[in-house]
Amino acid sequence: MKKIYLVALGLFATVSFAQVKVGGTPTVNPNAMLEIEATNKGVLLPRVELVTTDVATPLAAHVQGMTVYNTASTPAANTAAARNRVEPGFYYNDGTKWNQMITTDNKAVKFFYMPSITFDTSVSANGVSKDLYAAYKAQFESPVEASAGAPMNGIPFFKSPTDLYYYITDYDPAVFSNITINANGVMTYDVTAAATDCSLINIVFVVK
């Protein structure tokens, strides 16, 4: 009985730590614990109904690396919990909350306006630069005021300038010209005249 028990234990250990291949050739990529090979099938992840991004439900707890497809849309955009609302799509868990994966379908609504910043137009100049990302990060990191109960340790922001696309949607051509923006959000421009009470420049950030 003892010998049979030891053999069974050894076989169990081998199976538990073996790499797994589903479909295709029997060779498994050496870097993969699980490899699925198919030309006409996909991987179907669990479809669940999330409540809000800050609540683990229907899981018992937040688990870093967990990935699901959410089928729910809650809560309504005009509720107090709208900041943590969810919509149908893929979500991954970072250990503290759910984060939506950006896809082509939802990219269109993932944009926001550049926070208000100053442009000195008192003197005409060529090749002036403004780091749009740095200005946005500075304001989101250190808000000067917040509503009752809101944390004052900063507003969540994108950690890298290359997480965003940068656009100018409108500007006063009598004041600005030769505007360009590099991939890191640094805007270069010429000042051709002083701004008036009606001058404007409108900057939009889009999530990649």
Short mmCIF file of C-alpha atoms in Angstrom, two decimals, residues 2-142:
data_model
loop_
_atom_site.label_atom_id
_atom_site.label_comp_id
_atom_site.label_asym_id
_atom_site.label_seq_id
_atom_site.Cartn_x
_atom_site.Cartn_y
_atom_site.Cartn_z
CA LYS A 2 2.80 2.40 0.79
CA LYS A 3 4.48 1.92 -2.62
CA ILE A 4 1.27 2.53 -4.55
CA TYR A 5 0.61 5.68 -2.56
CA LEU A 6 4.06 7.14 -3.36
CA VAL A 7 3.70 6.43 -7.10
CA ALA A 8 0.29 8.09 -7.19
CA LEU A 9 1.66 11.14 -5.37
CA GLY A 10 4.51 11.45 -7.87
CA LEU A 11 2.12 11.30 -10.82
CA PHE A 12 -0.10 13.97 -9.25
CA ALA A 13 2.85 16.32 -8.76
CA THR A 14 3.90 15.87 -12.40
CA VAL A 15 0.43 16.70 -13.70
CA SER A 16 -0.02 19.66 -11.34
CA PHE A 17 3.06 21.49 -12.58
CA ALA A 18 2.96 20.47 -16.27
CA GLN A 19 2.33 22.96 -19.05
CA VAL A 20 -0.99 22.53 -20.86
CA LYS A 21 -1.67 22.76 -24.61
CA VAL A 22 -5.17 22.81 -26.07
CA GLY A 23 -5.55 22.13 -29.80
CA GLY A 24 -2.97 22.27 -32.58
CA THR A 25 0.44 20.66 -32.30
CA PRO A 26 1.50 19.02 -29.02
CA THR A 27 4.46 21.41 -28.60
CA VAL A 28 3.89 24.02 -25.89
CA ASN A 29 5.54 27.44 -25.93
CA PRO A 30 8.22 27.21 -23.20
CA ASN A 31 7.07 30.53 -21.69
CA ALA A 32 3.41 29.54 -21.44
CA MET A 33 1.66 27.67 -18.63
CA LEU A 34 -1.41 27.36 -20.87
CA GLU A 35 -1.40 27.63 -24.67
CA ILE A 36 -4.48 27.42 -26.89
CA GLU A 37 -3.99 26.96 -30.62
CA ALA A 38 -6.93 27.34 -33.03
CA THR A 39 -7.76 28.94 -36.36
CA ASN A 40 -11.56 29.08 -36.05
CA LYS A 41 -12.25 29.26 -32.29
CA GLY A 42 -11.70 31.82 -29.54
CA VAL A 43 -11.33 31.96 -25.77
CA LEU A 44 -14.58 32.71 -23.95
CA LEU A 45 -13.94 34.49 -20.66
CA PRO A 46 -16.43 34.45 -17.77
CA ARG A 47 -19.39 36.79 -18.34
CA VAL A 48 -20.37 38.49 -15.09
CA GLU A 49 -22.43 41.42 -13.86
CA LEU A 50 -20.18 43.92 -12.09
CA VAL A 51 -21.74 46.46 -9.73
CA THR A 52 -19.20 49.29 -9.67
CA THR A 53 -15.45 49.41 -10.29
CA ASP A 54 -14.70 49.75 -6.57
CA VAL A 55 -16.82 46.73 -5.53
CA ALA A 56 -15.50 43.18 -6.07
CA THR A 57 -18.98 41.64 -6.55
CA PRO A 58 -19.74 39.08 -7.91
CA LEU A 59 -16.27 37.99 -6.73
CA ALA A 60 -15.76 37.62 -3.01
CA ALA A 61 -12.70 39.91 -3.11
CA HIS A 62 -10.55 41.96 -5.47
CA VAL A 63 -7.95 39.65 -7.04
CA GLN A 64 -5.01 41.16 -8.92
CA GLY A 65 -4.89 39.93 -12.51
CA MET A 66 -8.50 38.69 -12.64
CA THR A 67 -10.08 39.32 -16.06
CA VAL A 68 -13.79 39.13 -16.95
CA TYR A 69 -16.32 40.31 -19.49
CA ASN A 70 -18.88 42.55 -17.79
CA THR A 71 -22.47 42.49 -19.10
CA ALA A 72 -23.98 45.10 -16.76
CA SER A 73 -24.42 48.88 -17.01
CA THR A 74 -24.61 50.40 -13.53
CA PRO A 75 -25.20 52.82 -12.02
CA ALA A 76 -26.90 55.50 -14.09
CA ALA A 77 -24.61 58.33 -15.16
CA ASN A 78 -26.42 60.90 -13.02
CA THR A 79 -26.06 59.08 -9.69
CA ALA A 80 -23.61 59.76 -6.90
CA ALA A 81 -21.67 56.60 -7.78
CA ALA A 82 -21.26 57.56 -11.45
CA ARG A 83 -17.52 57.96 -10.97
CA ASN A 84 -17.29 54.19 -10.45
CA ARG A 85 -19.91 53.13 -13.01
CA VAL A 86 -19.41 50.16 -15.28
CA GLU A 87 -20.51 49.42 -18.84
CA PRO A 88 -20.38 46.25 -20.95
CA GLY A 89 -16.85 45.28 -21.90
CA PHE A 90 -13.64 43.62 -20.71
CA TYR A 91 -12.38 44.49 -17.21
CA TYR A 92 -9.25 43.49 -15.31
CA ASN A 93 -8.69 43.76 -11.57
CA ASP A 94 -5.58 45.46 -10.15
CA GLY A 95 -6.14 44.11 -6.64
CA THR A 96 -8.16 47.10 -5.43
CA LYS A 97 -10.66 47.84 -8.23
CA TRP A 98 -11.90 46.91 -11.70
CA ASN A 99 -10.38 48.71 -14.70
CA GLN A 100 -11.98 48.73 -18.12
CA MET A 101 -9.86 47.66 -21.05
CA ILE A 102 -9.99 50.26 -23.83
CA THR A 103 -11.33 48.87 -27.10
CA THR A 104 -12.20 50.38 -30.48
CA ASP A 105 -15.90 50.45 -29.57
CA ASN A 106 -15.52 52.51 -26.40
CA LYS A 107 -12.52 54.63 -27.36
CA ALA A 108 -14.80 57.30 -28.88
CA VAL A 109 -16.09 58.36 -25.45
CA LYS A 110 -12.74 58.18 -23.64
CA PHE A 111 -11.70 61.82 -23.92
CA PHE A 112 -11.52 64.87 -21.70
CA TYR A 113 -10.69 68.54 -22.01
CA MET A 114 -7.33 69.94 -21.03
CA PRO A 115 -7.49 71.75 -17.66
CA SER A 116 -7.37 75.53 -17.91
CA ILE A 117 -3.81 76.80 -18.34
CA THR A 118 -2.29 80.17 -19.20
CA PHE A 119 -0.61 81.19 -22.45
CA ASP A 120 1.48 84.36 -22.37
CA THR A 121 0.67 86.24 -25.58
CA SER A 122 1.91 89.64 -24.44
CA VAL A 123 4.94 89.45 -26.74
CA SER A 124 5.14 88.03 -30.26
CA ALA A 125 7.47 85.03 -30.36
CA ASN A 126 8.37 82.00 -32.47
CA GLY A 127 8.89 78.42 -31.33
CA VAL A 128 7.31 78.78 -27.90
CA SER A 129 6.68 75.45 -26.15
CA LYS A 130 4.12 74.31 -23.57
CA ASP A 131 4.15 70.86 -21.96
CA LEU A 132 0.44 70.02 -21.96
CA TYR A 133 0.87 66.69 -20.18
CA ALA A 134 3.00 68.18 -17.38
CA ALA A 135 0.43 70.94 -16.80
CA TYR A 136 -2.43 68.41 -16.68
CA LYS A 137 -0.53 66.10 -14.30
CA ALA A 138 0.40 68.96 -11.96
CA GLN A 139 -3.23 70.05 -11.61
CA PHE A 140 -4.60 66.53 -11.13
CA GLU A 141 -1.88 65.62 -8.60
CA SER A 142 -2.51 68.67 -6.41
#
